[in-house]
Amino acid sequence: MNDFPFIADEEIQELAKKEAERQANGLEMIPSENHTSEAVLNVLGSRLTDKYSEGYPGARYYGGCEIVDQVENIAIERAKELFGVTHANVQAYSGSPANQAVYFALLEPGDTVLGMHLFYGGHMTHGLKVNFSGTLYNSVQYHTDKSGFIDYDEVAKMAREHKPKLIVGGYTAYPRKVDWKKLREIADSVDAFLLADISHISALVVSGDHPSPVGIADVVMTTTHKGMRGPRGALILCNGNPSTPLKKLEKTKENIPSLIDRAIIPGLQGGPHNHQTAGIAVALKQALQPEFKEYGHQVAKNAKVLADELMKRGFELVTGGTDTHLMVIDMNNKGLSGKEAEKALGKAGITVNKNTVPFDPRSPFDPSGIRLGTPALTTRGMKEKEMVQVAAWIDEAVQHADDDAHLKNMHKEITKFTKDFPLPS
Ligand SMILES: Cc1ncc(COP(=O)(O)O)c(C=O)c1O
């Protein structure tokens, strides 16, 4: 018997329990968050976490990989089936490293990348000046128009002017459908690669509630948490087949599968996180069931009802609504900053995040807006009827933003309501 003290850490266990209670007792409305199933949580806490397996199934730098090879192959096959591609890399540690891998695969340092500016709905990894994507590469950034819609004319104009080698389509705070074909035309006009980052909308792509970029973009990347309800991680998807190893590869379209695989390892990462790969496989199995399509439809329906109800109550939504899972609300006409609104809603048990709005006159540290969405509430079984109630609560909390006692009472009421909508088990 090993007498090394494998003590339990009650302090951390208690905090994990408290976090589970916080989630269960409130309304998690940050659109990039969701609740994973117990099946996913179980494999995340398994012995798969112990295993090193640098390389890919069948070609590893370590022994003892027979079982993790099977796990990774299952995850790959499910990802290919779900999204209809011929090549999937499931090893990226998360969304940002996955985007980094795509850049590393397709570009040379200093090449030009055209992506949406963070303050208009893009992600940091789409070229923000303080991110790797804006320091290692020559980043130029497009914006939305005044109403918050992607300004495709500006994208085309900037592409002509700057001749990017990569155009990034895909957003973190954009409530409308993306016209992938238009982005493809623009990319083709300057001979650029097109990356579709569908991290936020992949569940809607699976359910058919958002057009798929597969077959249009050269590379499709999605995180596996968010809408997909899996563990933290990412899928990098493309068509084509990897070539024989060790050949020097030109950065051409036909070499993309190999370029991606080599960018992940040896380019950027060491051993894959096998417990995470297993969790991704489980989440993908769930996403392949017909019920997942129902889930995606309901996420979109819930967002529409919530948006309509909020607008009826005088909230100003960027673009005047949503056709995805999320909405961005300009709080200026309600007399609150985004930060103040986030705080007041938080006290009432409604978790959202502050967010810039297009052409925001305020600082990004205390911007004008908030961003919220329906994926996590939908996972808990909430439907249109509940969205009407949620809109009423958001309105009430905003109206009583300075009244802590009122917000505290609201939190109690919301906690009572959530008992009918437990976290998945
Ligand atoms: C569009 C988009 N891409 C990439 C990422 C990065 O993912 P991660 O936080 O897993 O690094 C995010 C995260 O919110 C995102 O919204």
Short mmCIF file of C-alpha atoms and ligand atoms in Angstrom, two decimals:
data_model
loop_
_atom_site.label_atom_id
_atom_site.label_comp_id
_atom_site.label_asym_id
_atom_site.label_seq_id
_atom_site.Cartn_x
_atom_site.Cartn_y
_atom_site.Cartn_z
CA MET A 1 0.00 0.00 0.00
CA ASN A 2 1.39 3.38 -0.98
CA ASP A 3 1.59 5.64 2.05
CA PHE A 4 1.91 8.86 0.04
CA PRO A 5 -0.81 11.15 1.42
CA PHE A 6 -3.34 11.43 -1.42
CA ILE A 7 -5.43 13.75 0.70
CA ALA A 8 -8.76 15.05 -0.50
CA ASP A 9 -8.87 18.82 -0.85
CA GLU A 10 -12.00 19.81 0.98
CA GLU A 11 -11.38 23.49 0.36
CA ILE A 12 -11.46 23.08 -3.42
CA GLN A 13 -14.24 20.47 -3.29
CA GLU A 14 -16.36 22.90 -1.33
CA LEU A 15 -15.73 25.63 -3.91
CA ALA A 16 -16.63 23.26 -6.76
CA LYS A 17 -19.87 22.42 -4.92
CA LYS A 18 -20.60 26.11 -4.40
CA GLU A 19 -20.05 26.84 -8.08
CA ALA A 20 -22.47 24.03 -9.03
CA GLU A 21 -25.02 25.56 -6.63
CA ARG A 22 -24.44 29.05 -8.04
CA GLN A 23 -25.14 27.75 -11.53
CA ALA A 24 -28.18 25.74 -10.44
CA ASN A 25 -29.72 28.58 -8.41
CA GLY A 26 -29.47 31.24 -11.11
CA LEU A 27 -29.90 31.85 -14.81
CA GLU A 28 -26.64 31.42 -16.73
CA MET A 29 -27.07 33.62 -19.78
CA ILE A 30 -23.51 34.18 -20.97
CA PRO A 31 -23.93 32.93 -24.56
CA SER A 32 -20.60 31.07 -24.63
CA GLU A 33 -21.55 28.99 -21.59
CA ASN A 34 -23.58 25.83 -21.21
CA HIS A 35 -24.07 22.85 -18.89
CA THR A 36 -22.31 19.59 -19.81
CA SER A 37 -23.93 16.23 -19.17
CA GLU A 38 -22.80 13.92 -16.38
CA ALA A 39 -21.58 11.52 -19.07
CA VAL A 40 -19.11 14.21 -20.19
CA LEU A 41 -18.16 15.12 -16.61
CA ASN A 42 -17.50 11.45 -15.79
CA VAL A 43 -14.88 10.91 -18.48
CA LEU A 44 -13.26 14.25 -17.66
CA GLY A 45 -12.57 12.84 -14.20
CA SER A 46 -11.25 9.52 -15.48
CA ARG A 47 -7.77 7.95 -15.65
CA LEU A 48 -7.56 8.99 -19.29
CA THR A 49 -6.15 12.21 -17.89
CA ASP A 50 -2.97 10.38 -16.83
CA LYS A 51 -1.90 9.21 -20.28
CA TYR A 52 0.70 10.85 -22.51
CA SER A 53 0.24 10.23 -26.25
CA GLU A 54 2.11 12.80 -28.35
CA GLY A 55 1.36 12.19 -32.01
CA TYR A 56 -1.76 10.82 -33.68
CA PRO A 57 -3.55 7.44 -33.45
CA GLY A 58 -1.27 4.72 -34.81
CA ALA A 59 1.77 7.05 -34.82
CA ARG A 60 2.60 8.04 -31.26
CA TYR A 61 5.85 8.90 -29.51
CA TYR A 62 4.80 6.89 -26.41
CA GLY A 63 3.90 3.31 -25.60
CA GLY A 64 0.64 2.20 -24.04
CA CYS A 65 -1.54 4.21 -26.42
CA GLU A 66 -3.78 1.36 -27.68
CA ILE A 67 -6.76 2.59 -25.72
CA VAL A 68 -6.37 6.34 -26.16
CA ASP A 69 -5.89 5.69 -29.89
CA GLN A 70 -9.40 4.22 -29.93
CA VAL A 71 -10.79 7.16 -27.96
CA GLU A 72 -9.27 9.70 -30.36
CA ASN A 73 -10.36 7.76 -33.46
CA ILE A 74 -13.94 7.65 -32.18
CA ALA A 75 -13.89 11.42 -31.53
CA ILE A 76 -12.48 12.05 -35.03
CA GLU A 77 -15.06 9.84 -36.78
CA ARG A 78 -17.95 11.44 -34.88
CA ALA A 79 -16.71 14.96 -35.67
CA LYS A 80 -16.43 14.06 -39.38
CA GLU A 81 -19.92 12.55 -39.43
CA LEU A 82 -21.54 15.43 -37.52
CA PHE A 83 -20.13 18.21 -39.68
CA GLY A 84 -19.79 16.33 -42.99
CA VAL A 85 -16.04 16.72 -43.51
CA THR A 86 -13.29 14.26 -44.43
CA HIS A 87 -10.69 15.45 -41.92
CA ALA A 88 -10.98 16.44 -38.26
CA ASN A 89 -8.32 17.31 -35.72
CA VAL A 90 -9.67 17.00 -32.16
CA GLN A 91 -6.50 17.78 -30.18
CA ALA A 92 -6.50 21.58 -29.81
CA TYR A 93 -6.60 22.46 -26.12
CA SER A 94 -9.27 25.13 -26.68
CA GLY A 95 -10.58 27.65 -29.21
CA SER A 96 -7.72 30.14 -29.03
CA PRO A 97 -4.98 27.51 -29.52
CA ALA A 98 -7.06 26.07 -32.38
CA ASN A 99 -7.13 29.43 -34.15
CA GLN A 100 -3.42 29.80 -33.46
CA ALA A 101 -2.89 26.40 -35.12
CA VAL A 102 -4.83 27.48 -38.20
CA TYR A 103 -2.72 30.65 -38.52
CA PHE A 104 0.47 28.66 -37.95
CA ALA A 105 -0.61 26.13 -40.57
CA LEU A 106 -1.58 28.55 -43.33
CA LEU A 107 0.53 31.66 -42.83
CA GLU A 108 4.10 32.87 -42.42
CA PRO A 109 4.80 35.40 -39.68
CA GLY A 110 4.06 38.89 -41.01
CA ASP A 111 1.38 37.72 -43.46
CA THR A 112 -1.80 39.79 -43.55
CA VAL A 113 -4.98 38.60 -41.81
CA LEU A 114 -8.37 40.29 -42.18
CA GLY A 115 -10.75 39.64 -39.27
CA MET A 116 -13.60 41.34 -37.42
CA HIS A 117 -12.56 43.84 -34.74
CA LEU A 118 -13.18 42.66 -31.17
CA PHE A 119 -15.26 45.73 -30.32
CA TYR A 120 -17.65 44.97 -33.21
CA GLY A 121 -18.17 41.27 -32.45
CA GLY A 122 -14.92 39.50 -33.41
CA HIS A 123 -12.75 37.44 -31.07
CA MET A 124 -9.31 38.44 -29.76
CA THR A 125 -7.74 35.73 -31.91
CA HIS A 126 -9.16 37.36 -35.04
CA GLY A 127 -6.42 39.97 -35.11
CA LEU A 128 -6.59 42.07 -31.93
CA LYS A 129 -3.38 44.07 -31.75
CA VAL A 130 -2.38 42.76 -28.30
CA ASN A 131 -3.16 39.12 -29.20
CA PHE A 132 -0.70 36.74 -30.97
CA SER A 133 -2.89 37.20 -34.05
CA GLY A 134 -2.22 40.94 -34.14
CA THR A 135 1.44 40.86 -33.16
CA LEU A 136 2.88 37.93 -35.14
CA TYR A 137 0.75 38.74 -38.17
CA ASN A 138 -0.13 41.95 -39.98
CA SER A 139 -3.69 42.29 -38.78
CA VAL A 140 -6.26 44.50 -40.49
CA GLN A 141 -9.75 44.61 -39.07
CA TYR A 142 -13.23 45.02 -40.49
CA HIS A 143 -16.31 46.31 -38.69
CA THR A 144 -20.09 46.31 -38.75
CA ASP A 145 -22.23 49.05 -40.22
CA LYS A 146 -24.00 51.56 -37.93
CA SER A 147 -26.87 49.11 -37.29
CA GLY A 148 -24.49 46.34 -36.29
CA PHE A 149 -24.64 44.17 -39.44
CA ILE A 150 -21.39 42.88 -41.01
CA ASP A 151 -20.31 45.44 -43.59
CA TYR A 152 -19.45 43.07 -46.46
CA ASP A 153 -18.64 46.04 -48.74
CA GLU A 154 -16.00 47.14 -46.26
CA VAL A 155 -14.64 43.56 -46.06
CA ALA A 156 -14.35 43.49 -49.88
CA LYS A 157 -12.76 46.94 -49.99
CA MET A 158 -10.24 46.07 -47.27
CA ALA A 159 -9.44 42.78 -48.99
CA ARG A 160 -8.68 44.61 -52.27
CA GLU A 161 -6.56 47.15 -50.43
CA HIS A 162 -4.58 44.87 -48.09
CA LYS A 163 -4.51 41.55 -50.02
CA PRO A 164 -4.79 39.34 -46.89
CA LYS A 165 -3.60 35.76 -47.03
CA LEU A 166 -6.35 34.76 -44.58
CA ILE A 167 -9.85 36.13 -44.00
CA VAL A 168 -11.54 35.19 -40.74
CA GLY A 169 -15.33 34.89 -40.67
CA GLY A 170 -16.89 34.00 -37.33
CA TYR A 171 -17.80 36.02 -34.30
CA THR A 172 -18.16 36.15 -30.58
CA ALA A 173 -20.90 38.77 -30.21
CA TYR A 174 -22.75 38.85 -33.53
CA PRO A 175 -26.50 38.13 -33.45
CA ARG A 176 -27.16 37.60 -37.16
CA LYS A 177 -26.56 34.92 -39.77
CA VAL A 178 -23.25 35.00 -41.61
CA ASP A 179 -23.18 34.98 -45.41
CA TRP A 180 -20.38 32.45 -45.94
CA LYS A 181 -20.71 32.58 -49.74
CA LYS A 182 -20.13 36.31 -49.76
CA LEU A 183 -17.01 35.88 -47.62
CA ARG A 184 -15.84 33.10 -49.97
CA GLU A 185 -16.27 35.36 -53.01
CA ILE A 186 -14.25 38.07 -51.29
CA ALA A 187 -11.53 35.59 -50.28
CA ASP A 188 -11.37 34.19 -53.83
CA SER A 189 -11.12 37.68 -55.30
CA VAL A 190 -7.75 38.12 -53.55
CA ASP A 191 -6.71 34.45 -53.42
CA ALA A 192 -6.99 34.28 -49.62
CA PHE A 193 -7.79 31.33 -47.37
CA LEU A 194 -11.12 31.55 -45.53
CA LEU A 195 -11.39 30.41 -41.90
CA ALA A 196 -14.92 30.01 -40.50
CA ASP A 197 -14.79 30.20 -36.71
CA ILE A 198 -18.20 28.77 -35.76
CA SER A 199 -17.42 28.42 -32.05
CA HIS A 200 -20.56 30.31 -31.09
CA ILE A 201 -22.96 28.90 -33.64
CA SER A 202 -21.86 25.28 -34.17
CA ALA A 203 -24.95 23.84 -32.42
CA LEU A 204 -27.14 25.93 -34.73
CA VAL A 205 -25.14 24.75 -37.72
CA VAL A 206 -25.76 21.14 -36.62
CA SER A 207 -29.50 21.77 -36.20
CA GLY A 208 -29.74 23.64 -39.51
CA ASP A 209 -30.70 26.91 -37.83
CA HIS A 210 -27.62 28.62 -39.24
CA PRO A 211 -26.06 27.96 -42.69
CA SER A 212 -23.01 25.72 -42.59
CA PRO A 213 -19.66 26.99 -43.89
CA VAL A 214 -18.54 23.40 -44.63
CA GLY A 215 -17.60 23.12 -48.29
CA ILE A 216 -17.31 26.92 -48.51
CA ALA A 217 -14.57 27.86 -46.03
CA ASP A 218 -11.13 26.22 -46.31
CA VAL A 219 -11.04 25.51 -42.58
CA VAL A 220 -13.85 25.40 -40.03
CA MET A 221 -13.04 25.72 -36.34
CA THR A 222 -15.40 25.29 -33.43
CA THR A 223 -14.93 25.12 -29.71
CA THR A 224 -16.52 22.05 -28.12
CA HIS A 225 -17.88 23.79 -25.01
CA LYS A 226 -20.41 26.59 -25.73
CA GLY A 227 -23.36 25.29 -27.81
CA MET A 228 -21.85 21.83 -28.30
CA ARG A 229 -22.16 21.14 -24.52
CA GLY A 230 -18.85 19.29 -24.41
CA PRO A 231 -15.68 19.90 -22.42
CA ARG A 232 -13.32 22.79 -23.17
CA GLY A 233 -11.63 21.98 -26.46
CA ALA A 234 -11.92 22.54 -30.19
CA LEU A 235 -12.38 20.82 -33.52
CA ILE A 236 -10.46 21.89 -36.61
CA LEU A 237 -12.35 20.61 -39.65
CA CYS A 238 -11.51 20.55 -43.34
CA ASN A 239 -11.76 18.44 -46.46
CA GLY A 240 -8.98 16.45 -48.10
CA ASN A 241 -6.59 13.87 -46.71
CA PRO A 242 -3.29 14.19 -44.85
CA SER A 243 -0.27 13.34 -47.00
CA THR A 244 2.61 11.06 -46.10
CA PRO A 245 4.57 12.38 -43.15
CA LEU A 246 7.91 14.19 -43.21
CA LYS A 247 7.46 15.71 -46.67
CA LYS A 248 8.06 19.47 -46.76
CA LEU A 249 4.67 21.00 -47.39
CA GLU A 250 3.78 24.06 -49.44
CA LYS A 251 1.02 26.15 -47.85
CA THR A 252 -1.55 25.20 -50.47
CA LYS A 253 -5.22 24.24 -50.22
CA GLU A 254 -4.62 20.54 -50.95
CA ASN A 255 -2.12 20.35 -48.10
CA ILE A 256 -4.46 21.86 -45.47
CA PRO A 257 -5.22 18.60 -43.58
CA SER A 258 -1.51 17.84 -43.10
CA LEU A 259 -0.67 21.48 -42.41
CA ILE A 260 -3.28 21.57 -39.63
CA ASP A 261 -2.14 18.30 -38.06
CA ARG A 262 1.50 19.39 -38.10
CA ALA A 263 0.62 22.82 -36.73
CA ILE A 264 -0.99 21.17 -33.69
CA ILE A 265 1.93 18.80 -33.13
CA PRO A 266 4.89 19.36 -33.43
CA GLY A 267 4.03 23.00 -34.18
CA LEU A 268 2.26 24.14 -31.03
CA GLN A 269 1.26 21.40 -28.62
CA GLY A 270 2.67 18.38 -26.86
CA GLY A 271 0.52 15.57 -25.53
CA PRO A 272 -3.20 15.70 -26.25
CA HIS A 273 -5.50 15.86 -23.22
CA ASN A 274 -7.04 12.42 -23.53
CA HIS A 275 -9.74 12.93 -20.90
CA GLN A 276 -10.79 16.00 -22.86
CA THR A 277 -10.77 14.06 -26.16
CA ALA A 278 -12.99 11.46 -24.48
CA GLY A 279 -15.37 14.19 -23.28
CA ILE A 280 -15.49 15.59 -26.81
CA ALA A 281 -16.32 12.10 -28.15
CA VAL A 282 -19.19 11.79 -25.65
CA ALA A 283 -20.55 15.25 -26.49
CA LEU A 284 -20.34 14.46 -30.21
CA LYS A 285 -22.30 11.23 -29.69
CA GLN A 286 -24.99 13.29 -27.97
CA ALA A 287 -24.89 15.86 -30.77
CA LEU A 288 -25.45 13.10 -33.34
CA GLN A 289 -28.83 12.20 -31.75
CA PRO A 290 -32.02 13.69 -33.25
CA GLU A 291 -32.72 15.37 -29.88
CA PHE A 292 -29.72 17.63 -30.39
CA LYS A 293 -31.32 19.12 -33.49
CA GLU A 294 -34.42 19.82 -31.38
CA TYR A 295 -32.14 21.48 -28.86
CA GLY A 296 -30.61 23.75 -31.53
CA HIS A 297 -34.06 24.71 -32.83
CA GLN A 298 -35.20 25.52 -29.30
CA VAL A 299 -32.10 27.63 -28.56
CA ALA A 300 -32.92 29.76 -31.62
CA LYS A 301 -36.66 29.94 -30.85
CA ASN A 302 -35.95 30.91 -27.24
CA ALA A 303 -33.54 33.65 -28.34
CA LYS A 304 -36.13 35.11 -30.71
CA VAL A 305 -38.87 35.19 -28.06
CA LEU A 306 -36.51 36.67 -25.48
CA ALA A 307 -35.36 39.33 -27.95
CA ASP A 308 -38.94 40.25 -28.93
CA GLU A 309 -40.05 40.46 -25.29
CA LEU A 310 -37.09 42.64 -24.37
CA MET A 311 -37.73 44.96 -27.31
CA LYS A 312 -41.40 45.25 -26.26
CA ARG A 313 -40.04 46.45 -22.92
CA GLY A 314 -37.98 49.17 -24.59
CA PHE A 315 -34.61 47.45 -24.74
CA GLU A 316 -32.50 48.42 -27.75
CA LEU A 317 -30.99 45.36 -29.40
CA VAL A 318 -28.03 45.74 -31.73
CA THR A 319 -29.32 44.97 -35.29
CA GLY A 320 -32.88 45.15 -33.92
CA GLY A 321 -33.05 41.50 -32.90
CA THR A 322 -31.37 38.16 -33.35
CA ASP A 323 -31.41 35.12 -35.56
CA THR A 324 -28.89 33.16 -33.53
CA HIS A 325 -28.59 32.17 -29.87
CA LEU A 326 -27.43 35.57 -28.62
CA MET A 327 -28.25 39.24 -28.46
CA VAL A 328 -26.32 42.38 -27.65
CA ILE A 329 -28.28 45.07 -25.83
CA ASP A 330 -27.33 48.74 -25.80
CA MET A 331 -28.13 49.89 -22.23
CA ASN A 332 -27.73 53.62 -22.88
CA ASN A 333 -31.47 54.33 -23.08
CA LYS A 334 -31.95 52.50 -19.76
CA GLY A 335 -29.53 54.82 -17.99
CA LEU A 336 -27.03 52.08 -17.10
CA SER A 337 -23.61 51.16 -18.43
CA GLY A 338 -22.96 47.55 -19.43
CA LYS A 339 -20.93 47.05 -16.27
CA GLU A 340 -23.71 48.41 -14.05
CA ALA A 341 -26.29 46.24 -15.82
CA GLU A 342 -24.09 43.13 -15.47
CA LYS A 343 -23.74 43.83 -11.75
CA ALA A 344 -27.44 44.46 -11.10
CA LEU A 345 -28.51 41.37 -13.06
CA GLY A 346 -25.88 39.33 -11.24
CA LYS A 347 -27.34 40.33 -7.87
CA ALA A 348 -30.72 39.08 -9.08
CA GLY A 349 -29.18 35.75 -10.13
CA ILE A 350 -29.02 36.44 -13.86
CA THR A 351 -25.47 36.07 -15.19
CA VAL A 352 -24.64 38.05 -18.35
CA ASN A 353 -21.51 39.85 -19.51
CA LYS A 354 -20.81 43.48 -20.31
CA ASN A 355 -20.00 44.02 -23.99
CA THR A 356 -19.18 46.80 -26.39
CA VAL A 357 -21.79 47.82 -28.94
CA PRO A 358 -20.78 48.88 -32.48
CA PHE A 359 -19.27 52.40 -32.49
CA ASP A 360 -19.39 52.35 -28.69
CA PRO A 361 -18.71 55.82 -27.26
CA ARG A 362 -17.70 54.25 -23.92
CA SER A 363 -14.52 52.44 -22.87
CA PRO A 364 -14.35 48.63 -23.42
CA PHE A 365 -13.75 48.30 -19.66
CA ASP A 366 -17.15 49.85 -18.99
CA PRO A 367 -18.93 49.57 -22.33
CA SER A 368 -22.49 50.47 -23.30
CA GLY A 369 -23.87 46.99 -23.72
CA ILE A 370 -24.50 43.54 -22.36
CA ARG A 371 -24.43 40.23 -24.23
CA LEU A 372 -26.72 37.38 -23.36
CA GLY A 373 -28.00 34.15 -24.86
CA THR A 374 -30.14 31.07 -24.44
CA PRO A 375 -27.96 27.91 -24.82
CA ALA A 376 -27.63 27.11 -21.09
CA LEU A 377 -31.26 27.88 -20.20
CA THR A 378 -32.42 25.72 -23.10
CA THR A 379 -30.25 22.84 -21.86
CA ARG A 380 -32.20 23.08 -18.59
CA GLY A 381 -35.47 22.62 -20.49
CA MET A 382 -36.70 26.21 -20.61
CA LYS A 383 -38.90 27.11 -23.56
CA GLU A 384 -40.74 30.14 -24.99
CA LYS A 385 -43.02 30.54 -21.94
CA GLU A 386 -40.04 30.78 -19.61
CA MET A 387 -38.32 33.29 -21.91
CA VAL A 388 -41.26 35.69 -21.42
CA GLN A 389 -40.68 35.43 -17.67
CA VAL A 390 -36.90 35.84 -18.04
CA ALA A 391 -37.40 39.03 -20.07
CA ALA A 392 -39.69 40.38 -17.34
CA TRP A 393 -37.03 39.63 -14.71
CA ILE A 394 -34.28 41.30 -16.76
CA ASP A 395 -36.48 44.39 -17.06
CA GLU A 396 -37.28 44.35 -13.34
CA ALA A 397 -33.64 44.01 -12.31
CA VAL A 398 -32.61 46.87 -14.60
CA GLN A 399 -35.36 49.07 -13.17
CA HIS A 400 -34.22 48.29 -9.61
CA ALA A 401 -30.49 48.38 -10.32
CA ASP A 402 -29.85 50.55 -7.23
CA ASP A 403 -32.06 48.58 -4.86
CA ASP A 404 -30.03 45.72 -3.37
CA ALA A 405 -32.90 44.47 -1.21
CA HIS A 406 -35.16 44.20 -4.24
CA LEU A 407 -32.49 42.38 -6.27
CA LYS A 408 -31.88 39.99 -3.39
CA ASN A 409 -35.58 39.12 -3.24
CA MET A 410 -35.57 38.59 -6.98
CA HIS A 411 -32.65 36.18 -6.61
CA LYS A 412 -34.71 34.16 -4.11
CA GLU A 413 -37.66 34.07 -6.50
CA ILE A 414 -35.41 33.02 -9.40
CA THR A 415 -33.78 30.30 -7.29
CA LYS A 416 -37.25 28.91 -6.51
CA PHE A 417 -38.13 28.96 -10.21
CA THR A 418 -34.92 27.11 -11.19
CA LYS A 419 -35.88 24.07 -9.08
CA ASP A 420 -38.13 22.96 -11.96
CA PHE A 421 -35.18 23.18 -14.36
CA PRO A 422 -32.29 21.18 -12.84
CA LEU A 423 -28.86 21.01 -14.39
CA PRO A 424 -28.44 17.92 -16.61
CA SER A 425 -27.82 14.63 -14.86
C1 LIG B 1 -15.60 32.99 -31.92
C2 LIG B 1 -14.64 32.49 -30.89
N1 LIG B 1 -13.49 31.94 -31.28
C3 LIG B 1 -12.58 31.51 -30.40
C4 LIG B 1 -12.82 31.57 -29.05
C5 LIG B 1 -11.76 31.11 -28.10
O1 LIG B 1 -12.10 30.00 -27.39
P1 LIG B 1 -11.38 29.67 -25.98
O2 LIG B 1 -11.96 30.60 -24.98
O3 LIG B 1 -11.76 28.24 -25.78
O4 LIG B 1 -9.93 29.85 -26.18
C6 LIG B 1 -14.01 32.12 -28.58
C7 LIG B 1 -14.27 32.23 -27.13
O5 LIG B 1 -15.15 32.81 -26.64
C8 LIG B 1 -14.95 32.61 -29.53
O6 LIG B 1 -16.10 33.18 -29.16
#
